[in-house]
PDB file of C-alpha atoms in Angstrom:
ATOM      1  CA  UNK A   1      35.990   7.703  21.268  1.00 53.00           C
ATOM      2  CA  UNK A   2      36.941   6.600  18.138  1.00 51.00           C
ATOM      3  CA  UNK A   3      36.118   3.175  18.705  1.00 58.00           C
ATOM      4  CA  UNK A   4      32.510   4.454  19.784  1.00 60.00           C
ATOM      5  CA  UNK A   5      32.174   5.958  16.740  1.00 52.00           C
ATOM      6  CA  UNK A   6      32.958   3.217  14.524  1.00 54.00           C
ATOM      7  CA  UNK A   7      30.671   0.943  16.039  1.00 57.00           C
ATOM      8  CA  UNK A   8      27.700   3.483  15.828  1.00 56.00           C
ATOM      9  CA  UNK A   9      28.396   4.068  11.798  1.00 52.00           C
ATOM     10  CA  UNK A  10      28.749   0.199  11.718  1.00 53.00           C
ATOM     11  CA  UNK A  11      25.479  -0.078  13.389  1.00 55.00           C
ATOM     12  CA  UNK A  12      23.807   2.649  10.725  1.00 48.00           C
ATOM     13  CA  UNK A  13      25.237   1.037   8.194  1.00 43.00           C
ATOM     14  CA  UNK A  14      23.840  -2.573   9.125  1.00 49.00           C
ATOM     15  CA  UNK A  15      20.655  -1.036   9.979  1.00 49.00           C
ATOM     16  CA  UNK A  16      20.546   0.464   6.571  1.00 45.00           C
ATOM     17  CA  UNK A  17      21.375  -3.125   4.715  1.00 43.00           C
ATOM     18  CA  UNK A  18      18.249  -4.593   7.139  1.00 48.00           C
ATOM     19  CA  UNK A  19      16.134  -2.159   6.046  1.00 48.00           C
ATOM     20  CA  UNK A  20      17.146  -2.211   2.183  1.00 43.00           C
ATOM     21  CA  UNK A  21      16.527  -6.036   1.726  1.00 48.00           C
ATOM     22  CA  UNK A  22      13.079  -5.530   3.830  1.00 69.00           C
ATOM     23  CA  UNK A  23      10.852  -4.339   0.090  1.00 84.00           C
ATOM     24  CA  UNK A  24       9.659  -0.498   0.698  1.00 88.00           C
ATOM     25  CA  UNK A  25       8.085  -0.985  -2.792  1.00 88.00           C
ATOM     26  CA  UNK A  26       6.334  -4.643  -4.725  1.00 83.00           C
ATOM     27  CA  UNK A  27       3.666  -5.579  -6.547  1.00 75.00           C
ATOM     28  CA  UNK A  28       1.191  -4.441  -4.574  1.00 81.00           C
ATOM     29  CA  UNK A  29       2.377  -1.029  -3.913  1.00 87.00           C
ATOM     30  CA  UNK A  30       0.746  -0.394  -7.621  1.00 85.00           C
ATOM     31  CA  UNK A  31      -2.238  -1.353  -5.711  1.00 87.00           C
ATOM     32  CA  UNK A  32      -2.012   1.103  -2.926  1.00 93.00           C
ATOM     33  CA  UNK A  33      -1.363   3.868  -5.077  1.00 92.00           C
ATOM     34  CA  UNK A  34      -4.032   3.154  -6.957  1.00 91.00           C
ATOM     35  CA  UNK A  35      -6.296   2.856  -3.690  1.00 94.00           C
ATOM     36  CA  UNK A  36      -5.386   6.504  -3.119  1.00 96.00           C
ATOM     37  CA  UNK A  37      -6.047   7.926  -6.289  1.00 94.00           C
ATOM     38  CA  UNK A  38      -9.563   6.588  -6.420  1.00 94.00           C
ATOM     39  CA  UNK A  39     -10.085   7.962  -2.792  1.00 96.00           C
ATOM     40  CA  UNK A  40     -10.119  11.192  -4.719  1.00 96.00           C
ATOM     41  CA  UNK A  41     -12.416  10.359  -7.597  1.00 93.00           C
ATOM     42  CA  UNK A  42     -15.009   8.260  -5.200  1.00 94.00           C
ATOM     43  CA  UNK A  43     -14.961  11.935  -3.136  1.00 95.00           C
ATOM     44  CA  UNK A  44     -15.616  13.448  -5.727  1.00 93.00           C
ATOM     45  CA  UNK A  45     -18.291  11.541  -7.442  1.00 92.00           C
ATOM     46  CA  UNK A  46     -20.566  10.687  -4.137  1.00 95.00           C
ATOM     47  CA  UNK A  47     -18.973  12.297  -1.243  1.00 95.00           C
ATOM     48  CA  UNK A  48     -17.785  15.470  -2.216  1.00 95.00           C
ATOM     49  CA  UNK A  49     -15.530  16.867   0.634  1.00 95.00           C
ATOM     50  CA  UNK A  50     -14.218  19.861  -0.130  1.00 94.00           C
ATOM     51  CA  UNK A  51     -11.663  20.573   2.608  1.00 96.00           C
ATOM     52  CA  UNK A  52      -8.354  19.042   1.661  1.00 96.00           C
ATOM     53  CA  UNK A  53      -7.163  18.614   5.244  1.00 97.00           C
ATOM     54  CA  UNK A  54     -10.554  16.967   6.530  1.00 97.00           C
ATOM     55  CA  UNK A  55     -10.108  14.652   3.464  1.00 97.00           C
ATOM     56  CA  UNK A  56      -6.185  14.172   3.358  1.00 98.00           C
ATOM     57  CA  UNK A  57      -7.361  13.368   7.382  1.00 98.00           C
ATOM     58  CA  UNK A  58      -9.746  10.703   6.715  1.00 98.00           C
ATOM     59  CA  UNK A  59      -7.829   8.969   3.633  1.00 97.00           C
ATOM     60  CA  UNK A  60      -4.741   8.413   5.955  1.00 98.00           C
ATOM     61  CA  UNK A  61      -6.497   7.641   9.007  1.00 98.00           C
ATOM     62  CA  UNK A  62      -8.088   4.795   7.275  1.00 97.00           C
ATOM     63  CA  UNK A  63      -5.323   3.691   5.295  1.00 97.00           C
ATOM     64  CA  UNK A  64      -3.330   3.674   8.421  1.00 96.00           C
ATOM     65  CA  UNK A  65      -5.900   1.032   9.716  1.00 95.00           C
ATOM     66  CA  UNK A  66      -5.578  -0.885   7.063  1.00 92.00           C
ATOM     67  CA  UNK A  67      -1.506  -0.626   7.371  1.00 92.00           C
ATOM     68  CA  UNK A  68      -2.427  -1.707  11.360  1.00 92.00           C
ATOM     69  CA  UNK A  69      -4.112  -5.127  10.119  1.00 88.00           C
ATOM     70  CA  UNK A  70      -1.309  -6.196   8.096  1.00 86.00           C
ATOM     71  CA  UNK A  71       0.851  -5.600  11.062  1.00 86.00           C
ATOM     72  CA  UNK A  72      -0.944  -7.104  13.481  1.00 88.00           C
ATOM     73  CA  UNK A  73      -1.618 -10.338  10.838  1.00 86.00           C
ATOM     74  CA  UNK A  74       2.194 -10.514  10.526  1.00 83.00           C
ATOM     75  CA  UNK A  75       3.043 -10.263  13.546  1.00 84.00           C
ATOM     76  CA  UNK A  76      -0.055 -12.210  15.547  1.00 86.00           C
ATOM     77  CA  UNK A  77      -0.103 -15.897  14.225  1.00 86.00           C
ATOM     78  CA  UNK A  78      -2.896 -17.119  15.890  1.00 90.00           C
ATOM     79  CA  UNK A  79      -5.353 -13.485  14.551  1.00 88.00           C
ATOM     80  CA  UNK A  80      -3.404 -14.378  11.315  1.00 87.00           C
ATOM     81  CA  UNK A  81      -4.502 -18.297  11.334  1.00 87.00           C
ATOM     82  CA  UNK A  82      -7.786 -17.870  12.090  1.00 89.00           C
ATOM     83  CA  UNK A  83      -9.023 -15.157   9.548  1.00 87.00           C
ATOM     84  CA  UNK A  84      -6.776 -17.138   6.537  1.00 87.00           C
ATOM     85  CA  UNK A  85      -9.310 -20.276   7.367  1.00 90.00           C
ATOM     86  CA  UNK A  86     -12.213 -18.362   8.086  1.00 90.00           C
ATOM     87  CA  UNK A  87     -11.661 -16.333   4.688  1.00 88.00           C
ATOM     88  CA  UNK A  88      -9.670 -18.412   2.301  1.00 85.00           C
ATOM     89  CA  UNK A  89     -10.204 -15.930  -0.635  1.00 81.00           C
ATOM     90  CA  UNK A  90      -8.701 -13.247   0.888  1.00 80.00           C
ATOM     91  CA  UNK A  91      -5.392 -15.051   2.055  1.00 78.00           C
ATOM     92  CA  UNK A  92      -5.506 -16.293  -1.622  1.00 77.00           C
ATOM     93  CA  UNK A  93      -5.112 -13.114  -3.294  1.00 73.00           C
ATOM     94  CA  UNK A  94      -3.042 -11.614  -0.671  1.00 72.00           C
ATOM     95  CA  UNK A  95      -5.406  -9.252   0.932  1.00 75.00           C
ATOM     96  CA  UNK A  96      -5.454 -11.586   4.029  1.00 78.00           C
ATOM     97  CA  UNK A  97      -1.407 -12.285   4.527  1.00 75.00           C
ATOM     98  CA  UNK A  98       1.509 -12.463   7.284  1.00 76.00           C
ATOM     99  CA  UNK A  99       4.538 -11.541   5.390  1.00 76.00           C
ATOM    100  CA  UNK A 100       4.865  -7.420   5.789  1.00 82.00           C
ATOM    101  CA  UNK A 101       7.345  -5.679   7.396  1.00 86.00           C
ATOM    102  CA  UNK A 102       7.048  -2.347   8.703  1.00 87.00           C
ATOM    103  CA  UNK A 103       9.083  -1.036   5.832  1.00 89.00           C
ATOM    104  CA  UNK A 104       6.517  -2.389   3.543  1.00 89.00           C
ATOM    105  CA  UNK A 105       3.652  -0.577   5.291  1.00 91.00           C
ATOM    106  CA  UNK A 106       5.879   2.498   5.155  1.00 93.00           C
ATOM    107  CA  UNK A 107       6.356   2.333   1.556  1.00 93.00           C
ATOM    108  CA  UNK A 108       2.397   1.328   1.144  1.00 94.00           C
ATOM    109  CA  UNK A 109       1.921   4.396   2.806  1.00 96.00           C
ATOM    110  CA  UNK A 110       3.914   6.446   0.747  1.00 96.00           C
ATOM    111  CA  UNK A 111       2.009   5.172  -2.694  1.00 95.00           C
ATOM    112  CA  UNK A 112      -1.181   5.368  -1.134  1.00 97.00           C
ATOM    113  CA  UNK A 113      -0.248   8.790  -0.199  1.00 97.00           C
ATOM    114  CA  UNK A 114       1.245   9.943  -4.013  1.00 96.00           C
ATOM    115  CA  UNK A 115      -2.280   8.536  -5.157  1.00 94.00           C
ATOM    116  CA  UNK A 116      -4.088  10.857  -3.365  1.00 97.00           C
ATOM    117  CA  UNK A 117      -2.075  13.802  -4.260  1.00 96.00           C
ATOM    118  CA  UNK A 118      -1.793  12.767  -7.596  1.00 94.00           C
ATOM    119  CA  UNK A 119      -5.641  12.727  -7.634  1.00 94.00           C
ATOM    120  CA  UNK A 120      -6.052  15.948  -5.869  1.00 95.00           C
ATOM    121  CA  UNK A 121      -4.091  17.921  -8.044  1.00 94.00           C
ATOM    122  CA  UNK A 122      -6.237  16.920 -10.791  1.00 92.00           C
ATOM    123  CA  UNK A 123      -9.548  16.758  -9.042  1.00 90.00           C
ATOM    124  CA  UNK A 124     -11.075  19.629 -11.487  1.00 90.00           C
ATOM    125  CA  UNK A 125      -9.663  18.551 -14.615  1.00 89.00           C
ATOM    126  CA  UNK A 126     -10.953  15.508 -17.304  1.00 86.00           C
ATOM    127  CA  UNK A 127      -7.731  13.923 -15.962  1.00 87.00           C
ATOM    128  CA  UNK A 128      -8.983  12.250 -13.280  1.00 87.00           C
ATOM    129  CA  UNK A 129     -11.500   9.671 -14.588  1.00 86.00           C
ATOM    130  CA  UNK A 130      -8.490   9.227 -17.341  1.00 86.00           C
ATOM    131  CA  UNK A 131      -5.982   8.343 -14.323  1.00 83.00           C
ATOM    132  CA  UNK A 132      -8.172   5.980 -12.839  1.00 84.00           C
ATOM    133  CA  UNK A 133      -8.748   3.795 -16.199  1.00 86.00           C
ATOM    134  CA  UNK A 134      -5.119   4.460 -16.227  1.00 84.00           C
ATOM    135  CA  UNK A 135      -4.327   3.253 -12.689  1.00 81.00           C
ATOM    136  CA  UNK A 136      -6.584   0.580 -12.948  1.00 83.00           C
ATOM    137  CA  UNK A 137      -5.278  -0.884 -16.022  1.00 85.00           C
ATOM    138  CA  UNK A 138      -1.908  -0.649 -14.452  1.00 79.00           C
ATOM    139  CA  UNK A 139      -3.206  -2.368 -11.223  1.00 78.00           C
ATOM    140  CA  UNK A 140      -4.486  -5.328 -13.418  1.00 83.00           C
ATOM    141  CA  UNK A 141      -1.496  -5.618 -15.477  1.00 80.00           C
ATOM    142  CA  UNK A 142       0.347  -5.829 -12.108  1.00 74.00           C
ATOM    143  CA  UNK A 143      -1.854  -8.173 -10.180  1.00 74.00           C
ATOM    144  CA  UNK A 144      -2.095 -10.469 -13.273  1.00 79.00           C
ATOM    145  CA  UNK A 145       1.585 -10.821 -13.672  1.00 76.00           C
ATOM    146  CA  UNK A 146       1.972 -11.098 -10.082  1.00 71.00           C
ATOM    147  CA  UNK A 147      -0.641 -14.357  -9.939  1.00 74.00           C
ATOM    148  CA  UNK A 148       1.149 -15.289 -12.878  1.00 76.00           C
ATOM    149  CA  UNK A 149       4.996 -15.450 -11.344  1.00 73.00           C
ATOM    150  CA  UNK A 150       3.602 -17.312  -7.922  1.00 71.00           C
ATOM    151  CA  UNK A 151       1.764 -19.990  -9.898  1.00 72.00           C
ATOM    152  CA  UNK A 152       5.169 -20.657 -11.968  1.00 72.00           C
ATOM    153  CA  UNK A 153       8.055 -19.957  -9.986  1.00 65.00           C
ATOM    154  CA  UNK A 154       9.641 -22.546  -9.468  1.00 47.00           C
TER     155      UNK A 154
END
C-alpha cells in the first residue's frame, strides 16, 4: 500500500513538472486578454447585448473555437501545412502556428476570460474606452518586443 502510494504522488508530482514547463501564460496571452476586453466594448458600441450570460455564452463559445484551431493546427500537420502556405502572413505573425499545448489554450482561456470580466465590470463607466487604449498599447508593446526577440535571438 505504501508502495502504491508513492508511486501515485510520484506520478502527481511528474505530472505537475510536465505541466509547469508546458507555458500557461506568454506573449500572446497579453493578446487574448486583450481580445476579451474589447469583446465588451465592441458589445457595447454596435451590438449591445444586455444579458451577461447570453454574452459571457457567446464570447467563450467563440473563443473556445478559436482555442479548437490552434489545437487541431498543433496537433494535425498536414491542416497545419497547408493553411501556413496557403496564408503565409498569418503563420508569420503567429496567428497561423503549431506549437500550443493544451496548457497554453487553458491559460489563453483564462486571459481571454479576465478580459471580459474586466470589461464587464466597467461596461457603464468612462473606464472602458480608457482600458482598451490601455490594453491596446500594452498589446503593441508586447507584440513589438516579441517580433523583436525572434528576429535577434540568437
Amino acid at each position: 500500500m505504501v508502495n502504491t502510494l508513492s508511486k501515485t504522488i510520484e506520478g502527481y508530482l511528474n505530472s505537475m513538472i510536465f505541466i509547469m514547463k508546458q507555458k500557461f501564460t506568454d506573449y500572446w496571452s497579453l493578446v487574448h486578454l486583450f481580445m476579451g476586453f474589447m469583446f465588451v466594448y465592441i458589445n457595447k458600441i454596435y451590438f449591445k447585448i444586455k444579458d451577461f450570460k447570453k454574452l459571457f455564452l457567446i464570447s467563450q463559445v467563440l473563443h473556445l473555437l478559436y482555442e479548437t484551431k490552434d489545437y487541431i493546427l498543433t496537433y494535425n500537420k498536414d491542416i497545419y501545412d497547408k493553411l501556413k502556405d496557403k496564408f503565409p502572413l498569418f503563420h508569420k505573425y503567429g496567428i497561423i502556428h503549431s506549437s500550443n499545448t493544451i496548457t497554453n489554450s487553458f491559460g489563453d482561456h483564462f486571459y481571454f476570460t479576465i478580459g471580459f470580466l474586466s470589461a464587464y465590470y466597467l461596461k457603464d463607466t468612462h473606464y472602458l474606452q480608457k482600458g482598451a487604449f490601455m490594453y491596446l498599447f500594452l498589446v503593441i508593446l508586447g507584440v513589438v518586443d516579441h517580433l523583436y526577440n525572434e528576429k535577434y535571438k540568437n
